[in-house]
Amino acid sequence: GAVVSQHPSWVICKSGTSVKIECRSLDFQATTMFWYRQFPKQSLMLMATSNEGSKATYEQGVEKDKFLINHASLTLSTLTVTSAHPEDSSFYICSARDKSGYGYTFGSGTRLTVV
Amino acid sequence: AQSVTQLDSQVPVFEEAPVELRCNYSSSVSVYLFWYVQYPNQGLQLLLKYLSGSTLVKGINGFEAEFNKSQTSFHLRKPSVHISDTAEYFCAVSAPMDSNYQLIWGAGTKLIIKP
């Protein structure tokens, strides 16, 4: 079945540094990638939607200059948390929609801890 | 716009007992319906989905769900749970007419299996 590989699975970084999270669709082409943030014991909060080759659409309240999303190809999307602060610590998950439009495949998530 | 309500934040159940996790949605258009499972510190895995056709949908791990249009529900059931079913379960909907096919999420239900 469809697989989305998300790396790293966890990362600890110092406040003020940037962190890049990668999501790769391994056996299908991802036309749309969704980036979510999940706080402990809560549901998923959509941060942004990106379509291959175009700028990402950010949800209200999400700083696009802080959370940089690049969807340069049909198999790779990246989320860069710039100048990270402790409040950015969270679980980040990507999800790819395949060309059928009916399938959503999730990455395994990235636990970001900013110290 | 669509919305999803998962009425129970936690459902405790004894091992080998049946379980039902409730999901109701609201939408003025036809929707696709999904159930996902999330194990601790992991991404989400699709359990089952309803796109069209038979209202009883069978998924992985012995789960099934029934789409009830008149009651706008999509409850998830399993006749006999196992300790390994301990996880968070999310119900989600998407609207075929939504060009981005965004998923709208419920708040999640934590399934707690008691030995």
PDB file of N, CA, C and O in Angstrom, chain A residues 1 4 20 24 31 34 41-43 45 52 69-70 72-73 80 83 92 107 112-113:
ATOM      1  N   GLY A   1       0.805  -1.194   0.000  1.00  0.00           N
ATOM      2  CA  GLY A   1       0.000   0.000   0.000  1.00  0.00           C
ATOM      3  C   GLY A   1       0.842   1.249   0.000  1.00  0.00           C
ATOM      4  O   GLY A   1       2.060   1.201   0.040  1.00  0.00           O
ATOM      5  N   VAL A   4       4.119   6.819   3.324  1.00  0.00           N
ATOM      6  CA  VAL A   4       4.755   8.120   3.448  1.00  0.00           C
ATOM      7  C   VAL A   4       5.829   8.008   4.521  1.00  0.00           C
ATOM      8  O   VAL A   4       5.534   7.658   5.667  1.00  0.00           O
ATOM      9  N   LYS A  20      14.264  21.050   9.948  1.00  0.00           N
ATOM     10  CA  LYS A  20      13.559  20.645   8.733  1.00  0.00           C
ATOM     11  C   LYS A  20      12.998  19.236   8.899  1.00  0.00           C
ATOM     12  O   LYS A  20      13.709  18.321   9.325  1.00  0.00           O
ATOM     13  N   ARG A  24       8.279  11.956   2.436  1.00  0.00           N
ATOM     14  CA  ARG A  24       8.422  11.407   1.092  1.00  0.00           C
ATOM     15  C   ARG A  24       7.365  10.339   0.858  1.00  0.00           C
ATOM     16  O   ARG A  24       7.166   9.454   1.691  1.00  0.00           O
ATOM     17  N   THR A  31      -0.150  14.435  -4.831  1.00  0.00           N
ATOM     18  CA  THR A  31      -0.522  15.706  -5.442  1.00  0.00           C
ATOM     19  C   THR A  31      -0.707  16.792  -4.399  1.00  0.00           C
ATOM     20  O   THR A  31      -0.455  17.956  -4.650  1.00  0.00           O
ATOM     21  N   PHE A  34      -0.652  17.571   3.310  1.00  0.00           N
ATOM     22  CA  PHE A  34      -1.188  18.309   4.449  1.00  0.00           C
ATOM     23  C   PHE A  34      -0.187  18.224   5.598  1.00  0.00           C
ATOM     24  O   PHE A  34       0.351  17.154   5.873  1.00  0.00           O
ATOM     25  N   LYS A  41      -2.862  14.906  23.714  1.00  0.00           N
ATOM     26  CA  LYS A  41      -4.242  14.522  23.993  1.00  0.00           C
ATOM     27  C   LYS A  41      -5.250  15.359  23.216  1.00  0.00           C
ATOM     28  O   LYS A  41      -6.382  15.562  23.675  1.00  0.00           O
ATOM     29  N   GLN A  42      -4.856  15.839  22.081  1.00  0.00           N
ATOM     30  CA  GLN A  42      -5.760  16.613  21.238  1.00  0.00           C
ATOM     31  C   GLN A  42      -5.785  16.062  19.821  1.00  0.00           C
ATOM     32  O   GLN A  42      -4.979  15.217  19.449  1.00  0.00           O
ATOM     33  N   SER A  43      -6.740  16.561  19.083  1.00  0.00           N
ATOM     34  CA  SER A  43      -6.865  16.126  17.703  1.00  0.00           C
ATOM     35  C   SER A  43      -5.826  16.831  16.836  1.00  0.00           C
ATOM     36  O   SER A  43      -5.038  17.642  17.321  1.00  0.00           O
ATOM     37  N   MET A  45      -4.404  19.461  14.206  1.00  0.00           N
ATOM     38  CA  MET A  45      -4.696  20.814  13.780  1.00  0.00           C
ATOM     39  C   MET A  45      -3.999  21.042  12.444  1.00  0.00           C
ATOM     40  O   MET A  45      -2.775  20.950  12.356  1.00  0.00           O
ATOM     41  N   GLU A  52       1.835  20.333  -5.217  1.00  0.00           N
ATOM     42  CA  GLU A  52       3.135  20.274  -5.875  1.00  0.00           C
ATOM     43  C   GLU A  52       3.311  21.440  -6.843  1.00  0.00           C
ATOM     44  O   GLU A  52       2.435  21.723  -7.663  1.00  0.00           O
ATOM     45  N   ILE A  69       6.985  25.749   4.118  1.00  0.00           N
ATOM     46  CA  ILE A  69       6.638  24.486   3.471  1.00  0.00           C
ATOM     47  C   ILE A  69       7.064  24.533   2.017  1.00  0.00           C
ATOM     48  O   ILE A  69       6.791  25.493   1.299  1.00  0.00           O
ATOM     49  N   ASN A  70       7.740  23.472   1.611  1.00  0.00           N
ATOM     50  CA  ASN A  70       8.183  23.337   0.230  1.00  0.00           C
ATOM     51  C   ASN A  70       7.703  22.007  -0.317  1.00  0.00           C
ATOM     52  O   ASN A  70       7.905  20.969   0.284  1.00  0.00           O
ATOM     53  N   ALA A  72       8.349  20.623  -3.624  1.00  0.00           N
ATOM     54  CA  ALA A  72       9.028  20.797  -4.899  1.00  0.00           C
ATOM     55  C   ALA A  72       8.753  19.688  -5.899  1.00  0.00           C
ATOM     56  O   ALA A  72       8.903  19.892  -7.106  1.00  0.00           O
ATOM     57  N   SER A  73       8.370  18.517  -5.410  1.00  0.00           N
ATOM     58  CA  SER A  73       8.119  17.417  -6.339  1.00  0.00           C
ATOM     59  C   SER A  73       6.909  16.627  -5.864  1.00  0.00           C
ATOM     60  O   SER A  73       6.385  16.862  -4.777  1.00  0.00           O
ATOM     61  N   THR A  80       9.880  23.384   7.392  1.00  0.00           N
ATOM     62  CA  THR A  80      10.997  23.920   8.165  1.00  0.00           C
ATOM     63  C   THR A  80      10.456  24.849   9.226  1.00  0.00           C
ATOM     64  O   THR A  80       9.768  25.826   8.908  1.00  0.00           O
ATOM     65  N   SER A  83      13.725  29.487  13.423  1.00  0.00           N
ATOM     66  CA  SER A  83      13.914  30.159  14.699  1.00  0.00           C
ATOM     67  C   SER A  83      12.986  29.547  15.754  1.00  0.00           C
ATOM     68  O   SER A  83      12.113  30.228  16.313  1.00  0.00           O
ATOM     69  N   TYR A  92       4.437  16.817  14.920  1.00  0.00           N
ATOM     70  CA  TYR A  92       4.087  17.262  13.581  1.00  0.00           C
ATOM     71  C   TYR A  92       3.891  16.045  12.684  1.00  0.00           C
ATOM     72  O   TYR A  92       4.705  15.123  12.672  1.00  0.00           O
ATOM     73  N   GLY A 107       2.349  10.186   7.474  1.00  0.00           N
ATOM     74  CA  GLY A 107       3.680   9.880   7.959  1.00  0.00           C
ATOM     75  C   GLY A 107       3.591   9.438   9.406  1.00  0.00           C
ATOM     76  O   GLY A 107       2.540   9.524  10.039  1.00  0.00           O
ATOM     77  N   LEU A 112       9.002  17.140  17.968  1.00  0.00           N
ATOM     78  CA  LEU A 112       9.966  18.244  18.065  1.00  0.00           C
ATOM     79  C   LEU A 112       9.981  18.779  19.496  1.00  0.00           C
ATOM     80  O   LEU A 112       8.927  19.137  20.034  1.00  0.00           O
ATOM     81  N   THR A 113      11.157  18.828  20.070  1.00  0.00           N
ATOM     82  CA  THR A 113      11.339  19.418  21.389  1.00  0.00           C
ATOM     83  C   THR A 113      12.372  20.535  21.271  1.00  0.00           C
ATOM     84  O   THR A 113      13.498  20.301  20.827  1.00  0.00           O
TER      85      THR A 113
END
